[in-house]
Amino acid sequence: MGDAAMVPDRARRVTVYDVAARAGVSIATVSFAFRRPDEVRAATREAVLTAARELGYAPSGSARGLVSRRTGSLGLHSFDMLIERPQDEEAPEGAAVDADLDLSADTLPWAALGDDVHSDPLAYPLYVDEIQRGFELEARRRGHNVLLSSGGRSTADVADTAGRVDGLAVFPSIVARESLAHITQTIPVVLFSSPIASADGYHRVLVDNVQGMQDLVAHLVQDHQITDLAFVGGPAAADYAERFAGMQSAMRRFGLTPASEPLDSSLLGDTRPLARVRELAIAGALPRALICASDQLALFTFEILRSVGSRVPEDVVVTGFDGVLASRLSVPRLTTVRQPMEAMGRVAAQLLANAAGAPPQMPRTLRLGTQLRIGQSCGCP
Amino acid sequence: MGDAAMVPDRARRVTVYDVAARAGVSIATVSFAFRRPDEVRAATREAVLTAARELGYAPSGSARGLVSRRTGSLGLHSFDMLIERPQDEEAPEGAAVDADLDLSADTLPWAALGDDVHSDPLAYPLYVDEIQRGFELEARRRGHNVLLSSGGRSTADVADTAGRVDGLAVFPSIVARESLAHITQTIPVVLFSSPIASADGYHRVLVDNVQGMQDLVAHLVQDHQITDLAFVGGPAAADYAERFAGMQSAMRRFGLTPASEPLDSSLLGDTRPLARVRELAIAGALPRALICASDQLALFTFEILRSVGSRVPEDVVVTGFDGVLASRLSVPRLTTVRQPMEAMGRVAAQLLANAAGAPPQMPRTLRLGTQLRIGQSCGCP
DNA sequence: TTGTATGCGTTATCAA
DNA sequence: TTGATAACGCATACAA
């Protein structure tokens, strides 16, 4: 049909060639004008910059990354399961989160937006959010962008992400370790809160769960004279096992004999979590204190107990671990062990930024301190 | 010196060539094995995949992006000012946020981590966090990664980001519009909460500030019989001006005569914000109701009033705008207009995902509905 | 089904 | 100071 050659084809992105043509110089000069401005005559530079501006030129990150062999980004990968929000299961009333919003009209009434999601402040923010925040902060400080990715557990998904970043931090996942196993040869990888393995190639950032539990147990035993403690949470999860072990050793230190198994091995993802706790609560057979593996588990325990008429802390003492925002807003306020989550993110980013580009280094495991945070759920006034 | 050719050079990333060599096939076959697995004989595919796994191969995102002409990422750009957290000004006690963490030892005690930052739950999360959350969610749904970037206001910083993504969403900034002006020719750009301009190339996602103010003023006038309303907040900021205008028109609708200027034109970044409010409070000359341009401004107003002994809502009614989490935790709870922030993020991502790759389209301005959220700060029980 | 060859847009090396 | 040109690692059209 008509000759389209006269119409600037804006489906193609503007390149150095376009800028060079417009400014009447070579592509090398265009590149120089941006990367080494003072090695180019002022007038030439201006001409190039002007042409670039007029054309809306943005240098291709892909091309730059290809030649420089670095992307300038640090990745933060979550496996899908972590992304789904707890509320998603309960059928949302308004617009479903997994449906497209209808953008055909220019005005979207409130009712079409499904904003109920955050109606419960206790559900927000979670563990990952705070770590992510620290990671962003530190990456930015060091001149890196942050690439947020997620995906299934397949090696391909992870490798895809790995190919886009100079370093990768990964939230814990039971399956993470295998699918990542080999990419540590390629880029530095940090695992958060992942139990230490013999000698794989991962860097690790985790908290001192054992010391944290020690502090918590010491408070309960010494300040509240509680000797009857039981653990809630399945040791299958990331570092819950460490916390359980920490509790056991702390109890022994006080001359107590810990159970060899958790009282209830639930994980929050289970179909009917904390069933055992509920049973025992109904039977009036709970121990004096429930040491929960995480804040979320502890807050859910609150609900279970409330539903069967048990009071915290009068009938049962409940503690958590993490120190998420929600734990400070609950009634009673949760006694818990605060993880320095922002610092975890920052440490990870710093580790990656340092290691990026260099040949694989001796993987490091950094362990961060925690702090006991006393609320009322332990019986303190 | 020695012949380094024999030593696998692990500073170089593994490429298709390496995999091809190891698997005894051509590079095309390697590519096929990943991208069109069923057009490759099973045995060959296995050989390739195995070689890839053993080598820790991760396909270069840069190279893929170069050939496919798309990065697979959507960008979320913040100008620096927005990233700095309010607390940063007040000299942090622990480790400074802008210093490196000391990673020389493998154990980092709590005291070295400066975790005090989040000690005030009211400071978290902010406006941007919630939008970001929605953006992530939607981008992921559509198979895009999210690139978080930040930078100064220079065209170069923004162009750099623009070159790395298929579409870009930008938080409001007074300077944003000019530095971005030309890149809309290259990739789709969405501006959040940015006042409508004649006909630039930006898509816009904003809320119906006018209607929101209408609802708020109606509540104060009709349900509380308040006629004496004044606006707090500088119209220099993004959509604060719209909110002020919305308040004015709402007042007129009720037969009231609004002031032509805000009572106090502070912005939170000012050196001594809300000085005028404080003066008037001390003089006992405040109007019955202060309509603040944002929740953060309103919560800060709480503090000012408390410091001079004025009570909310008995002496002065205070309202906000945004509906951030903090507004629900304050005492008294803030009466405010909730913005559907997660939806804003989702809409932006959806807009970008749809527009990515296509030639520039007619820019759209989408306006989302708000919801009045009544607390006690207006005098409701 | 697999291999060869080309181009994606940049940076950098070397000449001019 | 500027221009021509060769990688960078991948996907794909085309051959075999």
Tab-separated table of N, CA and C (backbone and C1' of nucleotides) in Angstrom, chain B residues 26 28-29 40-41 44 66 69, chain C residues 1-5 7-9:
chain	number	residue	atom	x	y	z
B	26	SER	N	25.114	-28.073	18.602
B	26	SER	CA	25.350	-26.680	18.214
B	26	SER	C	24.605	-25.751	19.158
B	28	ALA	N	22.464	-23.584	18.458
B	28	ALA	CA	21.042	-23.490	18.107
B	28	ALA	C	20.263	-24.565	18.840
B	29	THR	N	20.823	-25.721	18.902
B	29	THR	CA	20.152	-26.822	19.578
B	29	THR	C	19.994	-26.529	21.069
B	40	VAL	N	12.778	-30.860	19.698
B	40	VAL	CA	14.109	-31.424	19.847
B	40	VAL	C	13.960	-32.865	20.328
B	41	ARG	N	14.753	-33.727	19.799
B	41	ARG	CA	14.651	-35.117	20.210
B	41	ARG	C	14.918	-35.240	21.708
B	44	THR	N	18.452	-35.717	22.912
B	44	THR	CA	19.264	-34.520	22.730
B	44	THR	C	18.935	-33.491	23.814
B	66	LEU	N	18.135	-8.245	24.073
B	66	LEU	CA	18.622	-7.557	22.875
B	66	LEU	C	17.934	-8.103	21.630
B	69	ARG	N	14.016	-7.670	21.839
B	69	ARG	CA	13.614	-6.271	21.941
B	69	ARG	C	12.629	-6.008	23.069
C	1	DT	P	11.334	-34.248	15.197
C	1	DT	O5'	12.853	-33.916	15.585
C	1	DT	C5'	13.714	-34.996	15.797
C	1	DT	C4'	15.046	-34.585	15.245
C	1	DT	C3'	15.768	-33.560	16.120
C	1	DT	O3'	16.946	-34.195	16.616
C	1	DT	C1'	15.873	-32.990	13.795
C	2	DT	P	17.923	-33.481	17.570
C	2	DT	O5'	18.799	-32.585	16.606
C	2	DT	C5'	19.911	-33.171	15.943
C	2	DT	C4'	20.535	-32.148	15.036
C	2	DT	C3'	21.289	-31.026	15.745
C	2	DT	O3'	22.661	-31.203	15.456
C	2	DT	C1'	20.050	-30.246	13.882
C	3	DG	P	23.726	-30.136	16.000
C	3	DG	O5'	24.003	-29.267	14.692
C	3	DG	C5'	24.515	-29.918	13.534
C	3	DG	C4'	24.823	-28.892	12.455
C	3	DG	C3'	25.714	-27.738	12.906
C	3	DG	O3'	26.628	-27.441	11.856
C	3	DG	C1'	23.650	-26.885	12.117
C	4	DT	P	27.710	-26.330	12.016
C	4	DT	O5'	27.138	-25.146	11.115
C	4	DT	C5'	26.703	-25.408	9.793
C	4	DT	C4'	26.420	-24.088	9.070
C	4	DT	C3'	27.357	-22.932	9.447
C	4	DT	O3'	27.601	-22.169	8.279
C	4	DT	C1'	25.133	-22.324	9.944
C	5	DA	P	28.522	-20.892	8.300
C	5	DA	O5'	27.422	-19.744	8.386
C	5	DA	C5'	26.340	-19.749	7.444
C	5	DA	C4'	25.479	-18.503	7.656
C	5	DA	C3'	26.275	-17.236	7.957
C	5	DA	O3'	25.579	-16.156	7.371
C	5	DA	C1'	24.838	-17.682	9.748
C	7	DG	P	22.887	-9.362	8.787
C	7	DG	O5'	22.046	-8.815	10.014
C	7	DG	C5'	20.692	-9.238	10.196
C	7	DG	C4'	20.282	-8.937	11.611
C	7	DG	C3'	20.784	-7.594	12.144
C	7	DG	O3'	19.732	-6.976	12.855
C	7	DG	C1'	21.461	-9.324	13.589
C	8	DC	P	19.686	-5.429	13.088
C	8	DC	O5'	19.246	-5.328	14.607
C	8	DC	C5'	18.074	-5.962	15.094
C	8	DC	C4'	18.274	-6.228	16.559
C	8	DC	C3'	18.976	-5.086	17.291
C	8	DC	O3'	17.986	-4.211	17.825
C	8	DC	C1'	19.808	-7.248	17.949
C	9	DG	P	18.063	-2.651	17.499
C	9	DG	O5'	19.156	-2.161	18.549
C	9	DG	C5'	18.835	-2.211	19.923
C	9	DG	C4'	20.051	-1.816	20.727
C	9	DG	C3'	20.611	-0.439	20.374
C	9	DG	O3'	20.953	0.175	21.600
C	9	DG	C1'	22.298	-2.053	20.163
